[in-house]
Short mmCIF file of C-alpha atoms in Angstrom, two decimals:
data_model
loop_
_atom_site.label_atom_id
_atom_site.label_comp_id
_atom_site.label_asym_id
_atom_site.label_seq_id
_atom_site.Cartn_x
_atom_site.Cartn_y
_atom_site.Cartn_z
CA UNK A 1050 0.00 0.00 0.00
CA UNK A 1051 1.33 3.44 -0.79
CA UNK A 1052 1.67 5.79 2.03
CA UNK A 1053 -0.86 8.77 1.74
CA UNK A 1054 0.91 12.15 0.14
CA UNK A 1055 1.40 14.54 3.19
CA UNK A 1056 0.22 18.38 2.35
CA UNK A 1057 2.81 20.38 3.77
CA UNK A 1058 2.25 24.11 3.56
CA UNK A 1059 5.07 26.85 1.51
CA UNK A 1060 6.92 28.32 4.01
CA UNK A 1061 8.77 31.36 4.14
CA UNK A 1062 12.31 30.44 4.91
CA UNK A 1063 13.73 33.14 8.00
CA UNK A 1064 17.22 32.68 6.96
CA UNK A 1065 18.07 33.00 10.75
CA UNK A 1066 20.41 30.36 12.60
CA UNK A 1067 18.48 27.45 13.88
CA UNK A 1068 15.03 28.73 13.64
CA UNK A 1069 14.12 27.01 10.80
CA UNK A 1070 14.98 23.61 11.88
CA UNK A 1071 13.22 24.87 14.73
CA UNK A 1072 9.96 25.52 12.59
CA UNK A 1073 10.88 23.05 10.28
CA UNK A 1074 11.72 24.85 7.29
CA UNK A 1075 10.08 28.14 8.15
CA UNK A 1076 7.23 30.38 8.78
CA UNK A 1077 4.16 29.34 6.75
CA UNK A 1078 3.71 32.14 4.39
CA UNK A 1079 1.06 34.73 4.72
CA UNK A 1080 1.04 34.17 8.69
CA UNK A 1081 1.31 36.91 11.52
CA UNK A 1082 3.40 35.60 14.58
CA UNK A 1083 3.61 37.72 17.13
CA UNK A 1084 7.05 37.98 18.50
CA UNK A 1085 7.18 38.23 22.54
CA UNK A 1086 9.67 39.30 24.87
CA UNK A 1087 11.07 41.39 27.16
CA UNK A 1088 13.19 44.48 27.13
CA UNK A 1089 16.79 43.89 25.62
CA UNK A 1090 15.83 40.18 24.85
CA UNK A 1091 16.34 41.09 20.84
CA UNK A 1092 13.25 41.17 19.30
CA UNK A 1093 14.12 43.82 17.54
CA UNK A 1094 17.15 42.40 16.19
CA UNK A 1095 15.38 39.46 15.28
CA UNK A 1096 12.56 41.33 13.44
CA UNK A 1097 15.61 43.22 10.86
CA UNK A 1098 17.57 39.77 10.73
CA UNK A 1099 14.45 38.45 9.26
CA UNK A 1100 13.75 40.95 6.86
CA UNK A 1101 17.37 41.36 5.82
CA UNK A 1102 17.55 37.90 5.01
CA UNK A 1103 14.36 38.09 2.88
CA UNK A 1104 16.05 41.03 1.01
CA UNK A 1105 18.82 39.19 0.66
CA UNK A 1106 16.87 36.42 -1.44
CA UNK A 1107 15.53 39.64 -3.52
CA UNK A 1108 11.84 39.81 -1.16
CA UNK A 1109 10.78 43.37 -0.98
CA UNK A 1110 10.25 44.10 2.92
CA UNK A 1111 8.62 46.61 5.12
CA UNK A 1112 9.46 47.76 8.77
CA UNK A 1113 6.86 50.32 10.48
CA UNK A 1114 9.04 51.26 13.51
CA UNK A 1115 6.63 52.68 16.52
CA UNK A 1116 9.70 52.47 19.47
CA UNK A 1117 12.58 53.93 17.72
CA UNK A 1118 12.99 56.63 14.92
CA UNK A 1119 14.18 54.88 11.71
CA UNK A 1120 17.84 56.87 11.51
CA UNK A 1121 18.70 54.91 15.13
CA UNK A 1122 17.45 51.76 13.58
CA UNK A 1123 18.88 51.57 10.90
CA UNK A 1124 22.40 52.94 12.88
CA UNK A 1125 21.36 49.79 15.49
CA UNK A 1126 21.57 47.58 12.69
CA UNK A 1127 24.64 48.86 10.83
CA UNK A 1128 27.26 46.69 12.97
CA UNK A 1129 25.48 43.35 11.63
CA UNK A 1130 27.22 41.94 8.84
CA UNK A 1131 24.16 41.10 7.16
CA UNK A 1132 23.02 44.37 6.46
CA UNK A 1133 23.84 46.23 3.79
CA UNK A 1134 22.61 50.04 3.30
CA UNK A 1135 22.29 49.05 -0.33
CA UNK A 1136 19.06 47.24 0.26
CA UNK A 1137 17.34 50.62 1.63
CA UNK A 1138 18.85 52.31 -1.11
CA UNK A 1139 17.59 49.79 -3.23
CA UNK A 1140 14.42 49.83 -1.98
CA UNK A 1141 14.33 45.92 -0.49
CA UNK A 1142 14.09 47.32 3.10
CA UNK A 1143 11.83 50.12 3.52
CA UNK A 1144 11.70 51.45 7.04
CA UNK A 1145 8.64 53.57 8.04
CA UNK A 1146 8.30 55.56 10.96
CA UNK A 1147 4.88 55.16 12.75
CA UNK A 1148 4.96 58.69 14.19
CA UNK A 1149 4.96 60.14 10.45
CA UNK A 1150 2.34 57.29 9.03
CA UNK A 1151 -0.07 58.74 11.69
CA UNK A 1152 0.92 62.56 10.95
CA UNK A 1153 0.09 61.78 7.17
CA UNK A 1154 -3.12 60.19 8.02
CA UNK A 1155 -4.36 62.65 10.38
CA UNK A 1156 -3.93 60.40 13.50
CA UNK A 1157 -1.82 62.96 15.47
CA UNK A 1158 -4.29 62.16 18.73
CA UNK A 1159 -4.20 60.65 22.39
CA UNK A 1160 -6.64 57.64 21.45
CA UNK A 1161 -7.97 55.72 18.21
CA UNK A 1162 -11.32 55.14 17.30
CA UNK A 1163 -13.04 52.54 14.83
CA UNK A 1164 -12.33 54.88 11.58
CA UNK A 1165 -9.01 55.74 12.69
CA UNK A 1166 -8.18 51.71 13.03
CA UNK A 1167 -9.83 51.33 9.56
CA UNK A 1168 -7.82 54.07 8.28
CA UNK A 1169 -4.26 52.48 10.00
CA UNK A 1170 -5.44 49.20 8.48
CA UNK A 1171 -5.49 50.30 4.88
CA UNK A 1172 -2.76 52.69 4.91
CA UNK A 1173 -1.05 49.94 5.88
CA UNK A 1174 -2.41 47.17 3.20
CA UNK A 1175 -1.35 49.46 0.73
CA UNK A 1176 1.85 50.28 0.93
CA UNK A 1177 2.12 46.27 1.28
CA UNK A 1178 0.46 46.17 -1.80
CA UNK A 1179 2.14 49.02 -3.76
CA UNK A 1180 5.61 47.93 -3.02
CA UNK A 1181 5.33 44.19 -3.15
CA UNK A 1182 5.89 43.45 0.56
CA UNK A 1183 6.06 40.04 0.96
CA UNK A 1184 7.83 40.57 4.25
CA UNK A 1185 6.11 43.11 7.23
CA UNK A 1186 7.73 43.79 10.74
CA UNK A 1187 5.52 45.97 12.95
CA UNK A 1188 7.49 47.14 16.17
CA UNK A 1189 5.64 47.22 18.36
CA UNK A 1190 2.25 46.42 18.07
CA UNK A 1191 1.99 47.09 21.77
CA UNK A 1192 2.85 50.83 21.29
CA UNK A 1193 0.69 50.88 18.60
CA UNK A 1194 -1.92 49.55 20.46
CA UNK A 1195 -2.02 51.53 23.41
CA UNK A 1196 -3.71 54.04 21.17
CA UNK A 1197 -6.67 51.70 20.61
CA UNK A 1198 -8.46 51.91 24.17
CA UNK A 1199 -10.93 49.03 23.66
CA UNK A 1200 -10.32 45.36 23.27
CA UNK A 1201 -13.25 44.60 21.22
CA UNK A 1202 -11.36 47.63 18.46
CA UNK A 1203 -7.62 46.10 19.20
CA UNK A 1204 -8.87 42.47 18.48
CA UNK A 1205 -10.86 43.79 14.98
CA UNK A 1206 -7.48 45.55 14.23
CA UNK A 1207 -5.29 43.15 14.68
CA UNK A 1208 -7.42 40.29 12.85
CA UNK A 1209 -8.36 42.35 10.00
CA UNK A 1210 -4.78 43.52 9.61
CA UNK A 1211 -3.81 39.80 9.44
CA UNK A 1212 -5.97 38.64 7.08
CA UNK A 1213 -5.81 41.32 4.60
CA UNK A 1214 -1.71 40.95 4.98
CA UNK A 1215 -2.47 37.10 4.31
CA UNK A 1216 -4.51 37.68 1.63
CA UNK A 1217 -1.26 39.54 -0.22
CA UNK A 1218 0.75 36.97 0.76
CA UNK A 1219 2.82 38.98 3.20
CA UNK A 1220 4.64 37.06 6.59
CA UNK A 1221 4.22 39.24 8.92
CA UNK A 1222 6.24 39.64 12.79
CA UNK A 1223 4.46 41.94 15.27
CA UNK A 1224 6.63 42.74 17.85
CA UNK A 1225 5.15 42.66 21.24
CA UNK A 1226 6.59 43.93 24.65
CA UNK A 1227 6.04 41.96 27.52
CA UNK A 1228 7.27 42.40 31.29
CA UNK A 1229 7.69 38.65 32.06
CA UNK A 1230 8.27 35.60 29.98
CA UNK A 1231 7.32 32.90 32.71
CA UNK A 1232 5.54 29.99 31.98
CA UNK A 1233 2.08 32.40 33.64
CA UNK A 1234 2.71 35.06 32.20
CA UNK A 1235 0.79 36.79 29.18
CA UNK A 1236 2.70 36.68 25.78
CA UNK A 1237 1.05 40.02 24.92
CA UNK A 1238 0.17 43.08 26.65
CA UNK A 1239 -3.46 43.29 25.87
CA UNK A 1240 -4.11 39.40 26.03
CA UNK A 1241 -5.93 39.55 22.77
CA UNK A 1242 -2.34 39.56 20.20
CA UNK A 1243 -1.60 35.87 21.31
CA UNK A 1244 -5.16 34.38 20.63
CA UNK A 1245 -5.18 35.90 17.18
CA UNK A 1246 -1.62 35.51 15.85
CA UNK A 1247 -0.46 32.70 13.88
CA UNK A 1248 2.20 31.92 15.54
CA UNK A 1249 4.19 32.84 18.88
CA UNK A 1250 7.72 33.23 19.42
CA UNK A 1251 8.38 34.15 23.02
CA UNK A 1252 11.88 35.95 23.84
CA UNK A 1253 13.22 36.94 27.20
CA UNK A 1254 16.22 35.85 29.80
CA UNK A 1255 16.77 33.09 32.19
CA UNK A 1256 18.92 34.13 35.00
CA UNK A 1257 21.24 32.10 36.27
CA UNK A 1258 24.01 32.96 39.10
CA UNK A 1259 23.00 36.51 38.35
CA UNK A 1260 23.78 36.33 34.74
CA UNK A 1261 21.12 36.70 32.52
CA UNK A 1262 21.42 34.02 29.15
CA UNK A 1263 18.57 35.12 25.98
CA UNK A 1264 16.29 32.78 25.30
CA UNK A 1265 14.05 31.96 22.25
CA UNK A 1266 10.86 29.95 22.44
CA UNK A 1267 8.31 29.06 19.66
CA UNK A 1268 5.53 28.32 21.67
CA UNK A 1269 2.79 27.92 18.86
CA UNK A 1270 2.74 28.16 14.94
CA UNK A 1271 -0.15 27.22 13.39
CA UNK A 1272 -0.01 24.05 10.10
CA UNK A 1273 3.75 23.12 11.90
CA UNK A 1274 5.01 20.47 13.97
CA UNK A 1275 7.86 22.57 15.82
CA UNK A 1276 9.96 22.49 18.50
CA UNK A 1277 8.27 24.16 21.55
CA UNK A 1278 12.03 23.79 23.73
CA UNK A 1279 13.72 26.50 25.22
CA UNK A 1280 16.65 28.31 23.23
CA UNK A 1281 19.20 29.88 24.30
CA UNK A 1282 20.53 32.73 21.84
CA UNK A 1283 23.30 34.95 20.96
CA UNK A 1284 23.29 38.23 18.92
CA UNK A 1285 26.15 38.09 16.79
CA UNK A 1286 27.36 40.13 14.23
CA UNK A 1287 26.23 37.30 11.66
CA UNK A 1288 22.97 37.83 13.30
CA UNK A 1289 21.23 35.71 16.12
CA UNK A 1290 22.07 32.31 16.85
CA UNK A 1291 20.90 29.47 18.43
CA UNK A 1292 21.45 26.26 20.42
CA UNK A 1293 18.75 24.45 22.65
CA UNK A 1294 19.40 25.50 25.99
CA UNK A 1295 20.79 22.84 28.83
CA UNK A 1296 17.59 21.06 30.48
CA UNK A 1297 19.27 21.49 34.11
CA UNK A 1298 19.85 24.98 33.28
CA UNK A 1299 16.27 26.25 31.28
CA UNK A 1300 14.55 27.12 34.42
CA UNK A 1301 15.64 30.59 35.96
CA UNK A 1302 17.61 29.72 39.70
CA UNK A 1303 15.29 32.24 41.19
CA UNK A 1304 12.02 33.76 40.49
CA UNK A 1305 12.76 36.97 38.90
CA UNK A 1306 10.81 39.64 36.86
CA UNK A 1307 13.16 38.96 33.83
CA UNK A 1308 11.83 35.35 32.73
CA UNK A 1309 11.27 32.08 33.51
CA UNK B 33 64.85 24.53 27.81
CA UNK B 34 61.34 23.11 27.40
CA UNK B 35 60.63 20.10 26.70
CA UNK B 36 57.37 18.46 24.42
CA UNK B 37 55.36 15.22 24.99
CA UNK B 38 56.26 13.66 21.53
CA UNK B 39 54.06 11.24 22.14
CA UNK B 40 50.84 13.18 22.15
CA UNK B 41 51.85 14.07 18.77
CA UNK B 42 51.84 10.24 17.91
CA UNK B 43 48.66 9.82 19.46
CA UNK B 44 47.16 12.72 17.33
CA UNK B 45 48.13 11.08 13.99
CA UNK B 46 45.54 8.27 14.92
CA UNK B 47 42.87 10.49 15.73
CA UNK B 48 40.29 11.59 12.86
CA UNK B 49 38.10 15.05 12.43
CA UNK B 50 35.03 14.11 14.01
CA UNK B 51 37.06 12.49 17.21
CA UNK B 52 36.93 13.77 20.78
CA UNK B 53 39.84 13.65 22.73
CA UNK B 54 39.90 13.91 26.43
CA UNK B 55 43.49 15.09 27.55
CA UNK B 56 44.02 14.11 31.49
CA UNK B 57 46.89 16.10 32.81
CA UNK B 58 48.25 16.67 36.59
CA UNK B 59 48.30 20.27 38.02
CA UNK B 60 51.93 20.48 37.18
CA UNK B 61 52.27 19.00 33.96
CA UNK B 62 49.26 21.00 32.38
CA UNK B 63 50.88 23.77 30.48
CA UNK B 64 53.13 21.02 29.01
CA UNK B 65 50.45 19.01 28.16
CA UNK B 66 48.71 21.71 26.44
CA UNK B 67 51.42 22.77 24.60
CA UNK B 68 52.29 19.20 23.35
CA UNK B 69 48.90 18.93 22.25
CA UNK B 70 48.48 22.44 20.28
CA UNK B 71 51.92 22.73 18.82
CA UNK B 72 50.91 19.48 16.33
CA UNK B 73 47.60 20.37 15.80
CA UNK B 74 48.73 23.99 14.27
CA UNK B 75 52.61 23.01 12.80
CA UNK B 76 51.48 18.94 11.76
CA UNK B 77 48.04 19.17 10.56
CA UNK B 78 48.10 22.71 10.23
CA UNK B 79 44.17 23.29 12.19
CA UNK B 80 43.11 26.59 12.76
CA UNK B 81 40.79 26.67 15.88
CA UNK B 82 39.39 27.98 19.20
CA UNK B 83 40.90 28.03 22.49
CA UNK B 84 38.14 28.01 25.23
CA UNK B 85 40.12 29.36 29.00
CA UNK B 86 37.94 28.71 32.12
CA UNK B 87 41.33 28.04 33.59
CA UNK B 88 43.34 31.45 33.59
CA UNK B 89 42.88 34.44 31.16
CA UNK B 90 43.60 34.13 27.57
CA UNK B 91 46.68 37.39 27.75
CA UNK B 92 48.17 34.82 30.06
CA UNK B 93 47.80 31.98 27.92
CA UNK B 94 49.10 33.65 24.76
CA UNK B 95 51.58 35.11 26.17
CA UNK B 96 53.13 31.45 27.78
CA UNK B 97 52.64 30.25 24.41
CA UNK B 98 54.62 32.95 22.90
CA UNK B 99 57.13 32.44 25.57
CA UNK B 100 57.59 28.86 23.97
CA UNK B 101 58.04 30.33 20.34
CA UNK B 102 53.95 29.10 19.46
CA UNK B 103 52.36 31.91 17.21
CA UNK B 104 48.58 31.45 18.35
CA UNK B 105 47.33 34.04 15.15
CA UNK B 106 45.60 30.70 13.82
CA UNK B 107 43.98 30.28 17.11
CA UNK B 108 40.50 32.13 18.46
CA UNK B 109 40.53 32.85 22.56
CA UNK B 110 37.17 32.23 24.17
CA UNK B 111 38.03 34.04 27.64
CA UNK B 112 35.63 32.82 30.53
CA UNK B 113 37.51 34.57 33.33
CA UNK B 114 38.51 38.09 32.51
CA UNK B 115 35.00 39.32 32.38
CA UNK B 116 34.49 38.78 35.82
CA UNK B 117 37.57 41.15 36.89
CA UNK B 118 37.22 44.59 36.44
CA UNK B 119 39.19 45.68 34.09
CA UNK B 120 39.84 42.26 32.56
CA UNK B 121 39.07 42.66 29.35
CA UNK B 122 41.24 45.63 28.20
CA UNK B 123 43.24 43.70 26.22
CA UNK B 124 46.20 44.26 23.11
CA UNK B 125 44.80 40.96 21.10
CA UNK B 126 42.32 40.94 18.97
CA UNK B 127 42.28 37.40 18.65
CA UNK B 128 40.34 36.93 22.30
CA UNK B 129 36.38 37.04 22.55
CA UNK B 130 34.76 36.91 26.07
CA UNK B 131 31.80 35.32 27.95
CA UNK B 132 30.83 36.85 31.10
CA UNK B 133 31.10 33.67 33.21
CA UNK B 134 31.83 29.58 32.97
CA UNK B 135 28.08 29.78 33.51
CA UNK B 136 26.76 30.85 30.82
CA UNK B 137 27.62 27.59 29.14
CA UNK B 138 25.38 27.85 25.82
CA UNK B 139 26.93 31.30 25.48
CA UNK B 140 30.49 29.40 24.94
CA UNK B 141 29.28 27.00 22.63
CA UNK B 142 27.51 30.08 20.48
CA UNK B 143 30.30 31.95 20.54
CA UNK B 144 32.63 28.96 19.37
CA UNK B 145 29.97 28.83 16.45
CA UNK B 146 30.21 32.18 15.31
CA UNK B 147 33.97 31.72 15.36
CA UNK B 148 33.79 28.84 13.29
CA UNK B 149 31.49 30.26 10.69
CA UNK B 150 34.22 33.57 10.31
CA UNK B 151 37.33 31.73 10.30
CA UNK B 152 38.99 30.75 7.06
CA UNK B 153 40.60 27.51 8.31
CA UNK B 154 39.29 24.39 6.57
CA UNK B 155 40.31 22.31 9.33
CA UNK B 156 39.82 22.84 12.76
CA UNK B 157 40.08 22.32 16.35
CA UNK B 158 38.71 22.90 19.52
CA UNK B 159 40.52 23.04 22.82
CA UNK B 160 38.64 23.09 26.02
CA UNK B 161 40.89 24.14 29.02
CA UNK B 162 39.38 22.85 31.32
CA UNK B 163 36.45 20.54 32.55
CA UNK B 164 37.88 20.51 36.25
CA UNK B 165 37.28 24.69 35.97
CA UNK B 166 33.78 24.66 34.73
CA UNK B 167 33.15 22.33 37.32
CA UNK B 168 33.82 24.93 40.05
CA UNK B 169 31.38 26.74 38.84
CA UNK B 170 28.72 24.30 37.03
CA UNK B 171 26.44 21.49 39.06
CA UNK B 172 27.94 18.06 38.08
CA UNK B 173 24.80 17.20 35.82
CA UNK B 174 24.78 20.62 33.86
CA UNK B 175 28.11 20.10 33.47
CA UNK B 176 27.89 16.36 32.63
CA UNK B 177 24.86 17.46 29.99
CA UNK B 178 26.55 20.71 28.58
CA UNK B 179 30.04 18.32 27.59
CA UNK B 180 27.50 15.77 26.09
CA UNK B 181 26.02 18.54 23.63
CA UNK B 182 29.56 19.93 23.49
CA UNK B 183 31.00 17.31 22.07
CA UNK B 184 28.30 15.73 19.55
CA UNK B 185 28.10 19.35 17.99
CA UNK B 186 31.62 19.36 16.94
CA UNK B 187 31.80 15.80 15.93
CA UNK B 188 28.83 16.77 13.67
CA UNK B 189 30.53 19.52 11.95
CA UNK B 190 34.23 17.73 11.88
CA UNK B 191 36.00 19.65 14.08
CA UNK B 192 38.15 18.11 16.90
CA UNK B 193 36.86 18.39 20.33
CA UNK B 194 40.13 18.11 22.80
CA UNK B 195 38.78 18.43 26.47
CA UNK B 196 41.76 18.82 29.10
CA UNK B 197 40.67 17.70 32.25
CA UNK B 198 42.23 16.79 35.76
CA UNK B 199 40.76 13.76 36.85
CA UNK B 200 41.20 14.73 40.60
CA UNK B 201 39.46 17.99 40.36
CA UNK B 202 36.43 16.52 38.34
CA UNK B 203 33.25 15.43 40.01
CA UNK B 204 32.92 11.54 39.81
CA UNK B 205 29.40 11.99 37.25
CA UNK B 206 31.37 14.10 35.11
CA UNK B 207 34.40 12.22 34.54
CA UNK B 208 32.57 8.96 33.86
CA UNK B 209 30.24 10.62 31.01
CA UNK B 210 33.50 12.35 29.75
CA UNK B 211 35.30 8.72 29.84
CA UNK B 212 31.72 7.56 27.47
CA UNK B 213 31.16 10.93 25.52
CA UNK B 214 35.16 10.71 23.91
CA UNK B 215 36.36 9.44 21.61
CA UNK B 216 40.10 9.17 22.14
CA UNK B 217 42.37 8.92 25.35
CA UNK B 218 45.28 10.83 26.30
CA UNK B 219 46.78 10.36 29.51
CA UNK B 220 48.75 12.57 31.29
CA UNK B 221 47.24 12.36 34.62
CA UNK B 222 49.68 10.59 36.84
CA UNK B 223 52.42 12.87 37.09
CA UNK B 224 56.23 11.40 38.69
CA UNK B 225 58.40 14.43 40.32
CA UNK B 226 61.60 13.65 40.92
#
C-alpha cells in the first residue's frame, strides 16, 4: 500500500540560525506571529535579521518602527554583517516611521477610534500592496496599540490587519513587549495579540548565578510540527544564533521579573 | 629549555576530524600538556581553531605560548575569566572574545559557532581548558549534559573536540560521562616528580 501524500504548507524560509529547523523549514507564508519578549531580549534584532535575510533572497520588505525613529534603527543595525545600506537604497528594506504614518493620516491624537483603526489598516495594506511586501515587521504592536483603548477595536485591528496581509501573501512579525516571559505570564500586553496571531515566538532571559542568558521559544505556529524547547541565543554580528538550551539549566535559579 | 610530549603528537596522527579527545593532565604537567597537544595540531596538521580558558585568562595563555616560540594568530581565545575582573578585558589581542562567566555555558558553545562560521581555516580544532574549571562553577549534571552537547556538535561539523581535564578535580558523574562521551584517550594524569 502506498503511504498517503502529506500536504505540507510553503513556508517562508527566516534565513536565521536554527530557527528554521526549529519551525521546520520556516514560517508558513502569509502568517502573523507575534514575536514576545522582554526588554533587551532582541526582538528587535530578530525582526531586521528576518527581513534582511528576505532582502537578501531579492523579497521586498517593510518595517513600520513605533519604538525607535528609523535613523537609530537603521544605525542599530549597521554593525550586523548582514546588512547592507544598499538594500534601503535599493528599496528591499523600507523602514517607516509610525509617528509620520499617523501625521500623514491625520492620526496625530491621544486615542484611536473605529475609523481611525480602519484608516491604519489600509494605509497599511497598501503600501504592502504598492511595493510588493512580501515581508512586514511591525514594532511594536503594543505601542501601537495603546492608542486603541478598547479590546473589542484592538482584536478587529489586529485580525483584520492579518488577514488582509495574508490575503497579499505577506509574513508578517508583530513585535510585542512583555514584562515577564514565565511559563504564567501573558505573551502580549493586551491578552488579545496571542489568541489571534499565527504563531508565537516568546523571547526573554533566564537568569542564572546573576547572569542573565537570551532565550528563544516558539511556543505555537499554526499548520507546523515545531519544537516548543527553550533556546538559548546569541546576537552576533552574523545575526542571532541558536542552540537548545541545557535542560538542568532552562529554568531561571530564582524567580525573577526577567523570565522564567 | 622546554621540553614536548612527543608522544601526544603520535597519538594525534591516529585520531580523525570528528574524534573527541579527552586530555588528562596533573596540576603540574598541564601547560606542558597543552602545549604538546596544540603545537601538532597547528605546525602537523596545520588546524586553525578555538581556544576556550575557564582556567586562567587568555593574555596569560598567549603570552606562555609565545614564551615557547607558538604563534597562536591561527587560534580564536574564548576568555571565561577576565570578564568577571574589572578591568579584565582591556586587552592588546584581537584574537580573544569573552563570555561573562563559565556559567553561561550555551553562550560558549555560540560563541565557538560564530567563530567557526568567520574563520577561514578548513580544518579545525577545539581546545577546552578545562572541565575541572567549569566544574567549580557548574552542578555536576549541567556540566555532565553541557560536555554531552559539546561534544556531539563538533563531531557533527568535523571539528576536533580536545577536552583537558584533571581527573582529581572533576566530580565523579562528570568524569565517567566524559570517559563515554570521547572518543580518544590521552593520559597525562599521573604525574612522577623527581
Amino acid at each position: 500500500m502506498q503511504p498517503a501524500a502529506v500536504y505540507t504548507r510553503d513556508r517562508c524560509v527566516t534565513g536565521i540560525h536554527g530557527l528554521d529547523e526549529i519551525l521546520r523549514g520556516g514560517i508558513p507564508y502569509g502568517s502573523t506571529v507575534l514575536a514576545a519578549g522582554t526588554c533587551g531580549s532582541g526582538k528587535t534584532t530578530l525582526g531586521m535579521e528576518f527581513l534582511v535575510r528576505g532582502a537578501l533572497a531579492g523579497e521586498a520588505c517593510a518595517h513600520f518602527t513605533a519604538t525607535e525613529p528609523s535613523v537609530k534603527l537603521l544605525e542599530n543595525i549597521r554593525q550586523y554583517a548582514f546588512f547592507d545600506m544598499n538594500m534601503v537604497d535599493s528599496g528591499l528594506i523600507n523602514v517607516f516611521d509610525m509617528d509620520v504614518l499617523y501625521s500623514w493620516l491625520g492620526l496625530e491624537k491621544a486615542s484611536f477610534e473605529l475609523d481611525d483603526v480602519h484608516a491604519l489598516i489600509k494605509a497599511i495594506v497598501d503600501i504592502v500592496n504598492t511595493i510588493g511586501v512580501t515581508r512586514l515587521v511591525i514594532d511594536s504592536v503594543t505601542t501601537l496599540c495603546y492608542k486603541i483603548k478598547s479590546e473589542q477595536l484592538i482584536r478587529d485591528f489586529l485580525f483584520t490587519l492579518g488577514k488582509k496581509l495574508a490575503t497579499l501573501g505577506c509574513t508578517t512579525i508583530l513585535i510585542s513587549e512583555i514584562t515577564s516571559a514565565t511559563e504564567n505570564a501573558h505573551w502580549s500586553s493586551f491578552g488579545v495579540e496571542e489568541a489571534i496571531a499565527d504563531g508565537i515566538i516568546v523571547m526573554g532571559d533566564v537568569e542564572r548565578m546573576g547572569h542573565l542568558l537570551r532565550f528563544l521559544q516558539v511556543v505555537k505556529m499554526r499548520g507546523t510540527a515545531h519544537s516548543r524547547a527553550k533556546h538559548a541565543i546569541e546576537l552576533t554580528p552574523l545575526g542571532v544564533m541558536l542552540t537548545p538550551m541545557l535542560k538542568w539549566g532552562a529554568q531561571s535559579d530564582k524567580t525573577s521579573r526577567w523570565g522564567s | 629549555m622546554f621540553e614536548l610530549d612527543q608522544r601526544i603528537a603520535e597519538q594525534l596522527t591516529e585520531v580523525a576530524l570528528n574524534s573527541a579527545v579527552q586530555v588528562r593532565c596533573g596540576n603540574s604537567n598541564a601547560f606542558m600538556v597543552t602545549a604538546s597537544t596544540i603545537i601538532p595540531l597547528m605546525q602537523m596538521f596545520e588546524m586553525g581553531g578555538v581556544y576556550i580558558s575557564a582556567n586562567r585568562g587568555a593574555v596569560e595563555i598567549i603570552e606562555a605560548f609565545e614564551s615557547i616560540g607558538i604563534d597562536v594568530s591561527k587560534i580564536q581565545f574564548i576568555d571565561l575569566v577576565s570578564s568577571g575582573i574589572l578591568g579584565g578585558t582591556d586587552v592588546p589581542y584581537s584574537n580573544i572574545h569573552f563570555v561573562d562567566s563559565p556559567i553561561m555555558l550555551e553562550s560558549v558553545l555560540l560563541r565557538t559557532l560564530y567563530i567557526l562560521r568567520t574563520t577561514t581555516s578548513e580544518r579545525n580544532f577545539v581546545f577546552l581548558d578545562s572541565v575541572n574549571a567549569l566544574a567549580i562553577y557548574n552542578e555536576d549534571r549541567i556540566l555532565a549534559e553541557y560536555l554531552h552537547t559539546f561534544i556531539n556538535t563538533f563531531r557533527q561539523r568535523e571539528i576536533l573536540s580536545v577536552v583537558l581535564n584533571v581527573p582529581d578535580q572533576t566530580p565523579p558523574l562528570v568524569l565517567s560521562n566524559l570517559d563515554l562521551y570521547c572518543t580518544d584517550l590521552i593520559d597525562r594524569g599521573q604525574v612522577v616528580i623527581h
